[in-house]
PDB file of C-alpha atoms in Angstrom:
ATOM      1  CA  MET A   1      15.402 231.645  89.115  1.00  0.00           C
ATOM      2  CA  TYR A   2      16.696 229.319  86.364  1.00  0.00           C
ATOM      3  CA  GLU A   3      20.325 229.208  85.411  1.00  0.00           C
ATOM      4  CA  PRO A   4      21.026 229.251  81.646  1.00  0.00           C
ATOM      5  CA  ILE A   5      22.483 226.117  80.074  1.00  0.00           C
ATOM      6  CA  ARG A   6      26.221 226.578  79.695  1.00  0.00           C
ATOM      7  CA  THR A   7      27.100 223.519  77.650  1.00  0.00           C
ATOM      8  CA  LYS A   8      26.043 222.492  74.184  1.00  0.00           C
ATOM      9  CA  SER A   9      23.189 220.064  73.931  1.00  0.00           C
ATOM     10  CA  VAL A  10      24.063 216.510  72.976  1.00  0.00           C
ATOM     11  CA  HIS A  11      21.290 216.838  70.390  1.00  0.00           C
ATOM     12  CA  ALA A  12      22.905 219.780  68.599  1.00  0.00           C
ATOM     13  CA  LEU A  13      24.258 219.091  65.126  1.00  0.00           C
ATOM     14  CA  ALA A  14      28.000 218.848  64.785  1.00  0.00           C
ATOM     15  CA  ASP A  15      29.707 221.933  63.468  1.00  0.00           C
ATOM     16  CA  THR A  16      29.614 221.507  59.693  1.00  0.00           C
ATOM     17  CA  ALA A  17      31.119 224.848  58.738  1.00  0.00           C
ATOM     18  CA  ASP A  18      34.280 223.198  57.428  1.00  0.00           C
ATOM     19  CA  PHE A  19      32.391 220.978  54.957  1.00  0.00           C
ATOM     20  CA  PRO A  20      31.731 222.376  51.485  1.00  0.00           C
ATOM     21  CA  HIS A  21      28.062 222.733  50.697  1.00  0.00           C
ATOM     22  CA  ARG A  22      26.471 223.334  47.328  1.00  0.00           C
ATOM     23  CA  SER A  23      23.156 224.917  46.635  1.00  0.00           C
ATOM     24  CA  ARG A  24      20.488 223.126  44.599  1.00  0.00           C
ATOM     25  CA  GLU A  25      21.304 225.409  41.685  1.00  0.00           C
ATOM     26  CA  GLU A  26      25.002 224.496  41.836  1.00  0.00           C
ATOM     27  CA  GLU A  27      24.126 220.798  41.907  1.00  0.00           C
ATOM     28  CA  LEU A  28      21.823 221.227  38.897  1.00  0.00           C
ATOM     29  CA  ASN A  29      24.555 223.139  37.040  1.00  0.00           C
ATOM     30  CA  ILE A  30      26.948 220.248  37.622  1.00  0.00           C
ATOM     31  CA  GLN A  31      24.347 217.715  36.521  1.00  0.00           C
ATOM     32  CA  LEU A  32      23.388 219.697  33.411  1.00  0.00           C
ATOM     33  CA  ALA A  33      27.030 220.205  32.430  1.00  0.00           C
ATOM     34  CA  GLY A  34      27.558 216.448  32.739  1.00  0.00           C
ATOM     35  CA  HIS A  35      24.596 215.611  30.508  1.00  0.00           C
ATOM     36  CA  LEU A  36      25.665 218.217  27.968  1.00  0.00           C
ATOM     37  CA  SER A  37      29.201 216.769  28.021  1.00  0.00           C
ATOM     38  CA  ALA A  38      27.815 213.347  27.110  1.00  0.00           C
ATOM     39  CA  LEU A  39      25.836 214.967  24.286  1.00  0.00           C
ATOM     40  CA  LEU A  40      28.988 216.811  23.175  1.00  0.00           C
ATOM     41  CA  ALA A  41      30.947 213.551  22.893  1.00  0.00           C
ATOM     42  CA  VAL A  42      28.283 212.076  20.595  1.00  0.00           C
ATOM     43  CA  THR A  43      27.974 215.302  18.605  1.00  0.00           C
ATOM     44  CA  ASP A  44      31.761 215.500  18.104  1.00  0.00           C
ATOM     45  CA  GLU A  45      31.818 211.889  16.924  1.00  0.00           C
ATOM     46  CA  LEU A  46      29.056 212.593  14.423  1.00  0.00           C
ATOM     47  CA  GLY A  47      31.142 215.472  13.075  1.00  0.00           C
ATOM     48  CA  LEU A  48      28.431 218.069  13.715  1.00  0.00           C
ATOM     49  CA  ASP A  49      30.880 220.910  14.331  1.00  0.00           C
ATOM     50  CA  GLU A  50      28.442 223.832  14.578  1.00  0.00           C
ATOM     51  CA  ALA A  51      26.188 221.994  17.028  1.00  0.00           C
ATOM     52  CA  ALA A  52      29.221 220.821  19.017  1.00  0.00           C
ATOM     53  CA  GLU A  53      30.445 224.390  19.405  1.00  0.00           C
ATOM     54  CA  SER A  54      27.033 225.487  20.695  1.00  0.00           C
ATOM     55  CA  ILE A  55      27.009 222.669  23.249  1.00  0.00           C
ATOM     56  CA  ALA A  56      30.606 223.404  24.277  1.00  0.00           C
ATOM     57  CA  GLY A  57      29.653 227.057  24.824  1.00  0.00           C
ATOM     58  CA  GLN A  58      26.847 226.065  27.201  1.00  0.00           C
ATOM     59  CA  ILE A  59      29.157 223.718  29.114  1.00  0.00           C
ATOM     60  CA  ALA A  60      31.762 226.469  29.452  1.00  0.00           C
ATOM     61  CA  ARG A  61      29.072 228.832  30.763  1.00  0.00           C
ATOM     62  CA  LEU A  62      27.945 226.311  33.368  1.00  0.00           C
ATOM     63  CA  ARG A  63      31.400 225.183  34.475  1.00  0.00           C
ATOM     64  CA  GLY A  64      33.301 228.406  33.996  1.00  0.00           C
ATOM     65  CA  ALA A  65      35.854 226.592  31.815  1.00  0.00           C
ATOM     66  CA  PRO A  66      35.812 225.013  28.366  1.00  0.00           C
ATOM     67  CA  PRO A  67      34.988 221.298  28.271  1.00  0.00           C
ATOM     68  CA  ALA A  68      37.346 218.483  27.395  1.00  0.00           C
ATOM     69  CA  ARG A  69      36.621 217.470  23.840  1.00  0.00           C
ATOM     70  CA  HIS A  70      36.209 213.994  22.350  1.00  0.00           C
ATOM     71  CA  ALA A  71      39.726 212.732  21.665  1.00  0.00           C
ATOM     72  CA  GLY A  72      39.049 209.942  19.191  1.00  0.00           C
ATOM     73  CA  LEU A  73      36.415 208.355  17.026  1.00  0.00           C
ATOM     74  CA  THR A  74      34.973 204.957  17.897  1.00  0.00           C
ATOM     75  CA  GLY A  75      33.593 204.223  14.448  1.00  0.00           C
ATOM     76  CA  ALA A  76      30.147 203.595  15.930  1.00  0.00           C
ATOM     77  CA  ASP A  77      27.117 203.395  13.665  1.00  0.00           C
ATOM     78  CA  PRO A  78      25.703 206.919  13.152  1.00  0.00           C
ATOM     79  CA  ALA A  79      22.160 205.705  13.911  1.00  0.00           C
ATOM     80  CA  ALA A  80      23.365 204.288  17.241  1.00  0.00           C
ATOM     81  CA  LEU A  81      25.025 207.613  18.036  1.00  0.00           C
ATOM     82  CA  HIS A  82      21.800 209.498  17.273  1.00  0.00           C
ATOM     83  CA  ARG A  83      19.882 207.132  19.587  1.00  0.00           C
ATOM     84  CA  ARG A  84      22.491 207.646  22.320  1.00  0.00           C
ATOM     85  CA  ALA A  85      22.129 211.416  21.967  1.00  0.00           C
ATOM     86  CA  LEU A  86      18.355 211.121  22.449  1.00  0.00           C
ATOM     87  CA  ALA A  87      18.857 209.150  25.664  1.00  0.00           C
ATOM     88  CA  GLY A  88      20.381 212.195  27.374  1.00  0.00           C
ATOM     89  CA  ARG A  89      18.599 214.060  30.127  1.00  0.00           C
ATOM     90  CA  ALA A  90      19.946 217.527  29.401  1.00  0.00           C
ATOM     91  CA  LEU A  91      16.514 218.882  28.495  1.00  0.00           C
ATOM     92  CA  VAL A  92      14.940 217.661  31.734  1.00  0.00           C
ATOM     93  CA  VAL A  93      17.689 219.168  33.888  1.00  0.00           C
ATOM     94  CA  ALA A  94      17.718 222.423  31.924  1.00  0.00           C
ATOM     95  CA  ALA A  95      13.976 222.755  32.370  1.00  0.00           C
ATOM     96  CA  SER A  96      14.157 221.992  36.084  1.00  0.00           C
ATOM     97  CA  ARG A  97      16.624 224.804  36.652  1.00  0.00           C
ATOM     98  CA  ALA A  98      14.818 227.172  34.266  1.00  0.00           C
ATOM     99  CA  ASP A  99      17.874 227.497  32.015  1.00  0.00           C
ATOM    100  CA  THR A 100      16.203 228.668  28.837  1.00  0.00           C
ATOM    101  CA  ALA A 101      19.344 228.718  26.676  1.00  0.00           C
ATOM    102  CA  ALA A 102      20.332 225.155  27.569  1.00  0.00           C
ATOM    103  CA  ALA A 103      16.733 223.929  27.257  1.00  0.00           C
ATOM    104  CA  ILE A 104      16.367 225.409  23.770  1.00  0.00           C
ATOM    105  CA  LEU A 105      19.711 223.977  22.682  1.00  0.00           C
ATOM    106  CA  SER A 106      18.804 220.534  24.085  1.00  0.00           C
ATOM    107  CA  ALA A 107      15.397 220.550  22.391  1.00  0.00           C
ATOM    108  CA  GLU A 108      16.935 221.565  19.051  1.00  0.00           C
ATOM    109  CA  ARG A 109      19.500 218.765  19.279  1.00  0.00           C
ATOM    110  CA  MET A 110      16.825 216.214  20.211  1.00  0.00           C
ATOM    111  CA  ASP A 111      14.789 217.287  17.164  1.00  0.00           C
ATOM    112  CA  ALA A 112      17.854 216.998  14.914  1.00  0.00           C
ATOM    113  CA  HIS A 113      18.709 213.514  16.185  1.00  0.00           C
ATOM    114  CA  THR A 114      15.098 212.357  15.868  1.00  0.00           C
ATOM    115  CA  ALA A 115      14.929 213.668  12.312  1.00  0.00           C
ATOM    116  CA  ALA A 116      18.207 211.922  11.472  1.00  0.00           C
ATOM    117  CA  LEU A 117      16.822 208.608  12.697  1.00  0.00           C
ATOM    118  CA  HIS A 118      13.616 208.979  10.679  1.00  0.00           C
ATOM    119  CA  GLU A 119      15.337 210.197   7.526  1.00  0.00           C
ATOM    120  CA  PRO A 120      17.939 207.586   6.511  1.00  0.00           C
ATOM    121  CA  HIS A 121      19.773 210.006   4.229  1.00  0.00           C
ATOM    122  CA  LEU A 122      20.333 212.340   7.225  1.00  0.00           C
ATOM    123  CA  VAL A 123      21.870 209.767   9.593  1.00  0.00           C
ATOM    124  CA  GLY A 124      25.400 210.585   8.538  1.00  0.00           C
ATOM    125  CA  ALA A 125      24.586 214.160   7.568  1.00  0.00           C
ATOM    126  CA  HIS A 126      26.147 217.172   9.158  1.00  0.00           C
TER     127      HIS A 126
END
């Protein structure tokens, strides 16, 4: 009795198969790797080699490639660098994607930077 519609509806979405799409998890991985990269730059500048290697390992896991490392020192005040490290959002992103390893690493680094700010003799400490 009714003939089927033979043309596409004008309300149908355009074909988006040729556009790359990322999942929420992929987007969070990218965001977390970015925050950890910012933390890595500060950590490298502070000369905290062991912590920097741990952060670099997490970035490599998330990106599938090792991160670019801090090329030069700015000579910034160590206390300012510790404050900059605390401003990062790596812990929040790691928690939102349930990445236990990155969350633990971020929390440990936040504790270390907080302690360095409250203990003047630790500000420049490795």
